[in-house]
Coordinates of C-alpha atoms in Angstrom, one line a residue:
M1 CA -11.1 -14.9 25.2
L2 CA -11.7 -18.4 26.9
T3 CA -13.4 -19.7 24.0
T4 CA -11.0 -18.1 21.5
A5 CA -8.2 -19.8 23.1
A6 CA -10.0 -23.1 23.1
V7 CA -10.8 -22.9 19.5
V8 CA -7.1 -22.0 18.6
A9 CA -5.7 -25.0 20.7
G10 CA -8.5 -27.3 19.3
L11 CA -7.7 -26.6 15.7
G12 CA -4.1 -27.4 16.3
S13 CA -4.6 -30.5 18.4
A14 CA -7.2 -32.2 16.0
G15 CA -4.6 -32.1 13.2
S16 CA -1.7 -33.2 15.4
L17 CA -3.2 -36.5 16.3
I18 CA -3.1 -37.4 12.6
A19 CA 0.3 -35.9 12.2
A20 CA 1.7 -38.0 14.9
A21 CA 0.4 -41.2 13.6
F22 CA 1.9 -40.5 10.1
A23 CA 5.0 -39.2 11.8
V24 CA 5.4 -42.8 13.3
L25 CA 4.7 -44.4 10.0
G26 CA 7.1 -42.1 8.3
T27 CA 10.0 -43.4 10.3
G28 CA 9.2 -46.9 9.2
G29 CA 6.9 -47.7 12.2
S30 CA 4.2 -50.4 12.1
A31 CA 0.6 -50.1 13.2
T32 CA 1.7 -51.5 16.6
D33 CA 4.1 -48.6 17.0
V34 CA 1.4 -46.2 16.3
G35 CA -0.6 -47.8 19.0
L36 CA 2.4 -47.8 21.4
V37 CA 2.7 -43.9 20.9
A38 CA -1.0 -43.4 21.3
T39 CA -0.9 -45.5 24.5
A40 CA 2.0 -43.4 25.7
R41 CA -0.2 -40.4 25.7
T42 CA -3.3 -42.1 27.1
V43 CA -1.6 -43.7 30.2
P44 CA -0.3 -40.5 32.0
L45 CA -3.5 -38.7 31.1
V46 CA -5.5 -41.4 33.1
V47 CA -2.9 -41.7 35.9
F48 CA -2.6 -37.8 36.5
L49 CA -6.1 -36.7 35.9
L50 CA -7.3 -37.0 39.6
I51 CA -4.1 -35.0 40.8
G52 CA -4.7 -32.5 38.0
G53 CA -8.1 -31.8 39.4
A54 CA -7.0 -31.4 42.9
V55 CA -4.3 -29.0 41.8
A56 CA -6.7 -26.9 39.7
D57 CA -9.0 -26.4 42.8
R58 CA -6.0 -25.3 44.9
L59 CA -4.5 -23.0 42.4
P60 CA -5.9 -20.3 40.1
R61 CA -7.3 -22.5 37.3
H62 CA -6.1 -20.2 34.4
R63 CA -2.5 -20.4 35.6
V64 CA -2.8 -24.3 35.7
M65 CA -4.1 -24.1 32.0
V66 CA -1.3 -21.8 31.1
A67 CA 1.3 -24.1 32.5
A68 CA -0.3 -27.1 30.7
N69 CA -0.2 -25.2 27.4
A70 CA 3.4 -24.4 27.9
L71 CA 4.1 -28.1 28.5
N72 CA 2.2 -29.2 25.4
C73 CA 3.9 -26.3 23.4
V74 CA 7.4 -27.6 24.3
S75 CA 6.5 -31.3 23.7
Q76 CA 4.9 -30.7 20.4
G77 CA 7.6 -28.3 19.3
L78 CA 10.4 -31.0 20.1
F79 CA 8.3 -33.7 18.3
A80 CA 8.2 -31.3 15.2
V81 CA 11.9 -30.7 15.3
L82 CA 12.7 -34.3 15.5
V83 CA 10.4 -35.3 12.6
L84 CA 11.6 -32.3 10.5
T85 CA 15.3 -33.2 10.9
G86 CA 14.7 -36.9 10.3
E87 CA 16.1 -37.7 13.9
A88 CA 12.8 -39.1 15.4
R89 CA 13.0 -42.4 17.2
L90 CA 10.1 -44.4 18.5
W91 CA 11.1 -44.1 22.1
Q92 CA 11.5 -40.2 21.7
M93 CA 8.1 -39.9 20.2
A94 CA 6.5 -42.1 22.9
V95 CA 8.2 -39.8 25.6
L96 CA 6.9 -36.6 24.0
A97 CA 3.4 -38.1 23.6
A98 CA 3.6 -38.9 27.3
L99 CA 4.4 -35.4 28.2
G100 CA 1.5 -34.2 26.0
G101 CA -0.8 -36.5 27.9
T102 CA 0.5 -35.2 31.2
G103 CA -0.3 -31.8 30.1
Q104 CA -3.8 -32.7 29.2
A105 CA -4.4 -34.4 32.5
F106 CA -3.8 -31.2 34.4
F107 CA -5.5 -29.0 31.6
A108 CA -8.8 -30.8 31.3
P109 CA -10.0 -30.5 35.0
A110 CA -8.8 -26.9 35.1
S111 CA -10.4 -26.0 31.9
E112 CA -13.8 -27.5 32.7
G113 CA -13.7 -26.0 36.3
M114 CA -12.9 -22.5 34.7
V115 CA -15.8 -22.9 32.1
L116 CA -18.2 -23.9 34.8
S117 CA -17.2 -20.9 37.2
S118 CA -17.3 -18.5 34.3
V119 CA -20.9 -18.6 33.4
S120 CA -24.0 -17.1 35.1
G121 CA -26.7 -19.6 36.2
E122 CA -29.6 -18.1 34.3
H123 CA -27.9 -18.5 30.9
S124 CA -25.6 -21.4 31.6
G125 CA -27.2 -23.9 29.1
R126 CA -26.9 -21.5 26.2
A127 CA -23.3 -20.6 27.2
F128 CA -22.2 -24.2 27.4
A129 CA -24.0 -24.9 24.1
F130 CA -22.2 -22.0 22.4
F131 CA -18.8 -23.1 24.0
R132 CA -19.3 -26.7 22.8
M133 CA -20.3 -25.7 19.4
S134 CA -17.2 -23.7 19.0
M135 CA -15.0 -26.5 20.2
N136 CA -16.7 -29.2 18.0
G137 CA -16.4 -26.9 15.0
A138 CA -12.6 -26.4 15.8
N139 CA -12.2 -30.2 16.0
I140 CA -14.0 -30.9 12.8
G141 CA -12.0 -28.1 10.9
G142 CA -8.8 -29.1 12.6
A143 CA -9.0 -32.6 11.6
A144 CA -9.8 -31.7 8.0
L145 CA -7.2 -29.1 7.8
G146 CA -4.6 -31.4 9.6
G147 CA -5.2 -34.2 7.2
A148 CA -4.9 -31.9 4.1
L149 CA -1.6 -30.3 5.5
V150 CA -0.1 -33.8 6.4
A151 CA -0.5 -34.8 2.7
A152 CA 0.7 -31.4 1.6
V153 CA 3.8 -30.4 3.7
G154 CA 4.2 -33.4 5.9
P155 CA 3.5 -34.3 9.6
G156 CA 6.4 -32.3 11.0
W157 CA 5.1 -29.0 10.0
V158 CA 1.5 -29.8 11.3
L159 CA 3.2 -30.7 14.7
A160 CA 5.0 -27.2 14.5
V161 CA 1.6 -25.6 14.0
D162 CA 0.1 -27.3 16.9
A163 CA 2.9 -26.3 19.2
A164 CA 2.4 -22.6 17.9
A165 CA -1.3 -23.0 18.6
F166 CA -0.7 -24.0 22.2
A167 CA 1.7 -21.0 22.7
V168 CA -1.1 -18.7 21.4
A169 CA -3.8 -20.3 23.5
G170 CA -1.5 -20.1 26.5
A171 CA -0.8 -16.5 25.9
L172 CA -4.5 -15.6 25.6
R173 CA -5.3 -17.6 28.8
A174 CA -2.8 -15.7 30.7
F175 CA -4.7 -12.4 30.3
L176 CA -8.1 -13.9 31.1
D177 CA -10.1 -11.6 33.5
V178 CA -10.8 -13.7 36.5
G179 CA -11.8 -11.0 38.8
H180 CA -15.3 -12.2 39.0
I181 CA -14.3 -15.6 40.3
A182 CA -14.2 -15.8 44.0
G183 CA -10.9 -16.7 45.7
R184 CA -10.6 -20.2 47.3
A185 CA -9.5 -20.6 50.8
P186 CA -6.3 -22.8 51.5
T187 CA -7.0 -26.5 52.0
A188 CA -5.6 -29.0 54.2
G189 CA -3.7 -30.7 51.6
L190 CA -3.7 -32.6 48.2
F191 CA -5.0 -36.0 49.3
T192 CA -7.4 -34.4 51.5
D193 CA -8.7 -32.5 48.5
L194 CA -8.9 -35.7 46.6
R195 CA -11.0 -37.3 49.4
D196 CA -13.3 -34.3 49.4
G197 CA -13.8 -34.7 45.6
W198 CA -14.6 -38.4 46.1
R199 CA -17.1 -37.5 48.7
E200 CA -18.8 -35.1 46.4
V201 CA -19.1 -37.8 43.8
V202 CA -20.3 -40.6 46.0
S203 CA -22.8 -38.3 47.9
R204 CA -24.8 -37.8 44.7
P205 CA -26.4 -40.9 43.2
W206 CA -27.0 -39.1 40.0
L207 CA -23.4 -38.2 39.7
W208 CA -21.8 -41.5 40.3
A209 CA -24.4 -43.3 38.3
V210 CA -23.7 -41.4 35.2
I211 CA -20.0 -41.5 35.6
G212 CA -20.2 -45.3 35.9
Q213 CA -22.5 -45.4 32.9
F214 CA -20.2 -43.5 30.7
A215 CA -16.9 -45.4 31.8
V216 CA -18.6 -48.3 29.9
V217 CA -20.4 -46.4 27.2
N218 CA -17.4 -44.6 26.2
A219 CA -15.4 -47.7 26.1
V220 CA -17.7 -49.6 23.8
V221 CA -18.4 -46.6 21.5
V222 CA -14.6 -46.1 21.0
A223 CA -14.1 -49.8 20.4
A224 CA -16.9 -50.0 18.0
E225 CA -15.9 -46.8 15.9
A226 CA -12.1 -47.2 16.1
V227 CA -11.8 -51.1 15.6
Y228 CA -15.0 -52.4 14.0
G229 CA -16.1 -49.3 12.0
P230 CA -13.2 -49.2 9.6
M231 CA -13.3 -53.0 9.0
V232 CA -17.0 -52.9 8.2
A233 CA -16.4 -49.9 6.0
E234 CA -13.7 -51.7 4.1
E235 CA -15.6 -54.7 3.6
H236 CA -19.2 -53.6 3.0
L237 CA -19.4 -49.8 2.6
G238 CA -16.7 -49.0 -0.1
G239 CA -13.5 -48.2 2.0
P240 CA -12.2 -45.3 4.1
R241 CA -14.2 -42.6 2.3
P242 CA -17.6 -43.4 3.5
W243 CA -16.3 -44.1 6.9
G244 CA -14.8 -40.6 7.0
L245 CA -18.1 -39.1 5.9
A246 CA -19.8 -41.0 8.7
L247 CA -17.4 -39.5 11.2
A248 CA -17.9 -36.1 9.6
A249 CA -21.7 -36.5 9.8
F250 CA -21.4 -37.2 13.5
G251 CA -19.3 -34.1 14.0
A252 CA -21.8 -31.8 12.1
G253 CA -24.5 -33.4 14.2
T254 CA -22.7 -32.2 17.5
V255 CA -22.6 -28.8 16.0
G256 CA -26.4 -29.0 15.2
G257 CA -27.2 -30.4 18.7
A258 CA -25.3 -27.3 20.3
L259 CA -27.4 -25.0 18.0
L260 CA -30.4 -26.7 19.3
M261 CA -29.4 -26.3 22.9
M262 CA -28.9 -22.6 22.6
R263 CA -32.7 -22.4 22.4
F264 CA -33.8 -25.6 24.1
K265 CA -34.1 -25.3 28.0
P266 CA -35.7 -28.4 29.4
R267 CA -36.6 -28.4 33.1
R268 CA -35.6 -31.9 34.0
I269 CA -32.1 -31.5 32.8
L270 CA -30.7 -35.1 33.7
L271 CA -33.7 -36.9 32.4
T272 CA -33.5 -35.2 29.1
G273 CA -29.8 -35.8 28.8
I274 CA -30.0 -39.4 29.7
L275 CA -32.8 -40.1 27.3
C276 CA -30.5 -38.7 24.7
V277 CA -27.9 -41.4 25.4
F278 CA -30.1 -44.1 23.9
P279 CA -29.2 -43.2 20.4
L280 CA -25.5 -43.9 21.0
A281 CA -26.5 -47.5 20.5
L282 CA -27.6 -46.9 17.0
P283 CA -24.2 -46.6 15.2
S284 CA -23.1 -50.0 16.4
A285 CA -26.4 -51.6 15.3
A286 CA -26.2 -49.9 11.8
L287 CA -22.6 -51.3 11.4
A288 CA -23.9 -54.7 12.5
V289 CA -26.6 -54.8 9.9
P290 CA -24.7 -53.1 8.0
V291 CA -27.0 -50.4 6.6
P292 CA -26.4 -48.4 3.3
V293 CA -24.0 -45.6 3.5
T294 CA -26.8 -43.0 3.3
V295 CA -28.6 -44.5 6.3
L296 CA -25.3 -44.6 8.2
L297 CA -24.8 -40.9 7.6
L298 CA -28.1 -40.1 9.0
V299 CA -27.8 -42.3 12.0
M300 CA -24.3 -40.7 12.8
F301 CA -25.7 -37.1 12.4
G302 CA -28.7 -37.9 14.7
T303 CA -26.2 -39.5 17.2
G304 CA -24.1 -36.4 17.2
V305 CA -27.2 -34.2 17.9
A306 CA -28.3 -36.6 20.7
L307 CA -24.8 -36.6 22.3
E308 CA -24.5 -32.9 22.3
V309 CA -27.9 -32.5 24.1
F310 CA -26.7 -34.8 26.8
G311 CA -23.3 -32.9 26.9
V312 CA -24.9 -29.5 27.6
M313 CA -27.4 -31.0 30.2
W314 CA -24.5 -32.6 31.9
M315 CA -22.6 -29.4 32.3
V316 CA -25.7 -27.5 33.4
A317 CA -26.2 -30.2 36.2
L318 CA -22.6 -29.9 37.3
H319 CA -22.8 -26.1 37.2
Q320 CA -26.0 -26.1 39.2
E321 CA -25.2 -28.8 41.8
I322 CA -21.4 -28.8 42.5
P323 CA -19.8 -26.1 44.8
E324 CA -17.6 -23.8 42.6
E325 CA -14.4 -24.6 44.7
K326 CA -14.8 -28.3 43.8
F327 CA -15.6 -28.0 40.2
S328 CA -12.2 -29.3 38.9
R329 CA -11.9 -32.2 41.4
V330 CA -15.4 -33.5 40.4
S331 CA -14.5 -32.9 36.7
S332 CA -11.3 -34.9 37.1
Y333 CA -13.3 -37.9 38.4
D334 CA -15.7 -37.6 35.6
W335 CA -12.9 -37.6 33.1
F336 CA -11.2 -40.4 34.9
G337 CA -14.4 -42.4 34.6
S338 CA -14.9 -41.7 31.0
L339 CA -11.2 -42.7 29.9
A340 CA -10.0 -45.4 32.5
I341 CA -11.3 -48.5 30.7
T342 CA -11.3 -47.3 27.1
P343 CA -7.8 -48.6 26.3
V344 CA -8.8 -52.0 27.8
A345 CA -12.0 -52.1 25.5
T346 CA -10.1 -51.3 22.4
A347 CA -7.5 -53.8 23.1
L348 CA -10.2 -56.6 23.7
A349 CA -12.2 -55.6 20.7
G350 CA -10.3 -57.9 18.4
P351 CA -10.3 -60.9 20.6
V352 CA -13.9 -60.5 21.3
Q353 CA -14.6 -60.5 17.4
D354 CA -12.5 -63.6 17.1
L355 CA -14.4 -65.3 19.8
I356 CA -18.2 -64.4 19.0
G357 CA -17.8 -62.6 15.6
R358 CA -17.9 -58.9 14.6
T359 CA -21.8 -58.8 14.1
A360 CA -22.5 -60.3 17.7
A361 CA -19.8 -58.0 19.1
L362 CA -21.6 -55.0 17.5
W363 CA -24.9 -55.9 18.7
G364 CA -23.5 -56.5 22.1
C365 CA -22.1 -52.9 22.1
S366 CA -25.6 -51.5 21.3
A367 CA -27.3 -53.7 23.8
L368 CA -24.8 -52.7 26.6
I369 CA -25.4 -49.0 25.9
A370 CA -29.1 -49.4 26.1
L371 CA -29.2 -51.5 29.1
L372 CA -26.9 -49.2 31.2
T373 CA -28.9 -46.2 30.1
A374 CA -32.2 -47.8 31.2
A375 CA -30.5 -48.7 34.5
V376 CA -29.5 -45.1 35.1
L377 CA -32.9 -43.9 34.5
C378 CA -34.0 -46.0 37.4
V379 CA -32.0 -43.8 39.8
P380 CA -34.6 -41.4 41.2
D381 CA -32.3 -38.5 41.4
V382 CA -31.6 -38.6 37.7
R383 CA -35.4 -38.3 37.0
R384 CA -36.1 -35.7 39.5
L385 CA -33.3 -33.2 38.9
R386 CA -34.7 -29.9 37.8
R387 CA -33.2 -26.7 36.4
R388 CA -33.3 -24.0 39.0
V389 CA -35.2 -21.0 37.9
V390 CA -34.5 -17.3 38.2
G391 CA -37.1 -14.8 39.3
G392 CA -38.0 -11.6 37.5
S393 CA -35.6 -9.7 39.7
G394 CA -32.7 -11.7 38.5
S395 CA -32.1 -13.4 41.9
S396 CA -32.1 -17.2 42.4
R397 CA -35.5 -18.6 43.3
D398 CA -35.4 -21.9 45.2
S399 CA -36.6 -24.9 43.3
E400 CA -37.2 -28.5 44.3
D401 CA -33.9 -30.5 43.9
S402 CA -33.4 -34.1 43.2
R403 CA -33.9 -35.0 46.8
G404 CA -37.3 -33.4 47.1
W405 CA -36.2 -30.5 49.3
K406 CA -35.5 -26.8 48.9
D407 CA -32.0 -25.6 48.3
S408 CA -30.9 -22.2 47.2
G409 CA -27.4 -23.3 46.7
G410 CA -25.3 -23.7 43.4
S411 CA -22.8 -21.7 42.1
V412 CA -23.6 -18.6 39.8
G413 CA -21.1 -16.5 38.1
S414 CA -21.3 -12.8 37.8
E415 CA -22.7 -11.0 34.8
G416 CA -19.2 -10.0 33.9
S417 CA -18.1 -13.5 33.4
A418 CA -15.7 -14.6 30.7
L419 CA -18.5 -16.7 29.1
T420 CA -21.8 -15.2 28.3
A421 CA -25.1 -16.4 26.7
D422 CA -26.2 -12.9 25.8
P423 CA -27.1 -13.2 22.0
A424 CA -25.7 -9.9 21.4
A425 CA -22.4 -10.7 22.8
E426 CA -21.9 -14.4 21.7
A427 CA -20.0 -13.3 18.6
S428 CA -17.2 -12.0 20.8
V429 CA -17.1 -14.8 23.3
A430 CA -14.4 -17.5 23.4
R431 CA -13.5 -20.7 25.3
S432 CA -10.9 -23.4 26.2

């Protein structure tokens, strides 16, 4: 049910992003206005993420998810009504987008914590791969369906569909069976929880190194694909259609990577994951050349596969190494690092291009990704962290961890968890 709710919400949300942009343009707004509404969503998302993580570790996570879904349902429903009645104003759309970002700030850490706590240790990699494959498929399908529906019936109805999707997802999450998840003891206070989460991050070199790496990697990837990619496509590749195909190829690659990770179980989980970050430098390099469309499609597909391998390995590492009662707090710091400087990078992409030229800027993006990834590989814990194995009896068998000593810790969900990697049961499994 957890995966089903996630797929339903993902289908609606992917289309609503397109609908919101066209809703702004439909009221006579400019590209600057579209950016303003997008920024209005991003700012509260970043501001409230850490608080959202602490709240999700204090309260039942599925209830935090339901409350966030309710807020998103109301905000998207009001957005839809304003657009359908022709009464939408820019400030109203910005406020409603901000409410949506606030809901996401509380939802994201609770959702990731819920997923991590719902999986058994032995099959965690396969379960995470199945969950991510479901979500990636929903995002791809939702974007395609949303674009078609915006053209056919207008953005207002797509926003209404998204509101309904949040309502359905919230209802499904309200009935999740969470009996297998151990209760959490009351904590000293919200800010104490935030400090504890921070200590969890800084006490693990592999954790803060990768969070710092992706703070920059995400920023330059988004800047390259959101700003430079469409410009290169317009001038050298034949317009928006080939760029859309390239993005679709990347999405297809993520699904292929998830399928691969349902079978592939490397022992050195972070080493494998970080090596797969190097290919993220290839799309910027391909745009810098620029390569023919066919080659770009292959590059984007391969990058999607590699990124998904990293994503699954990262979830396995968090699941294995972070105490269950702190999953959401650590996840919130991870999300915060990934999002914090992305708006700055996109804002600076244009001025940097004017200063050094687009080709140099794109090569710079590639070089930065490669250098940061090589630097993270120099962290001993990243190279040493191993997957814990399970003995024949089904109990956890200690294995050498990243610091070179024995540790039988780590959180392992029960066999009756909401997520399972049992091949016979995967058809009926669902996620956030």
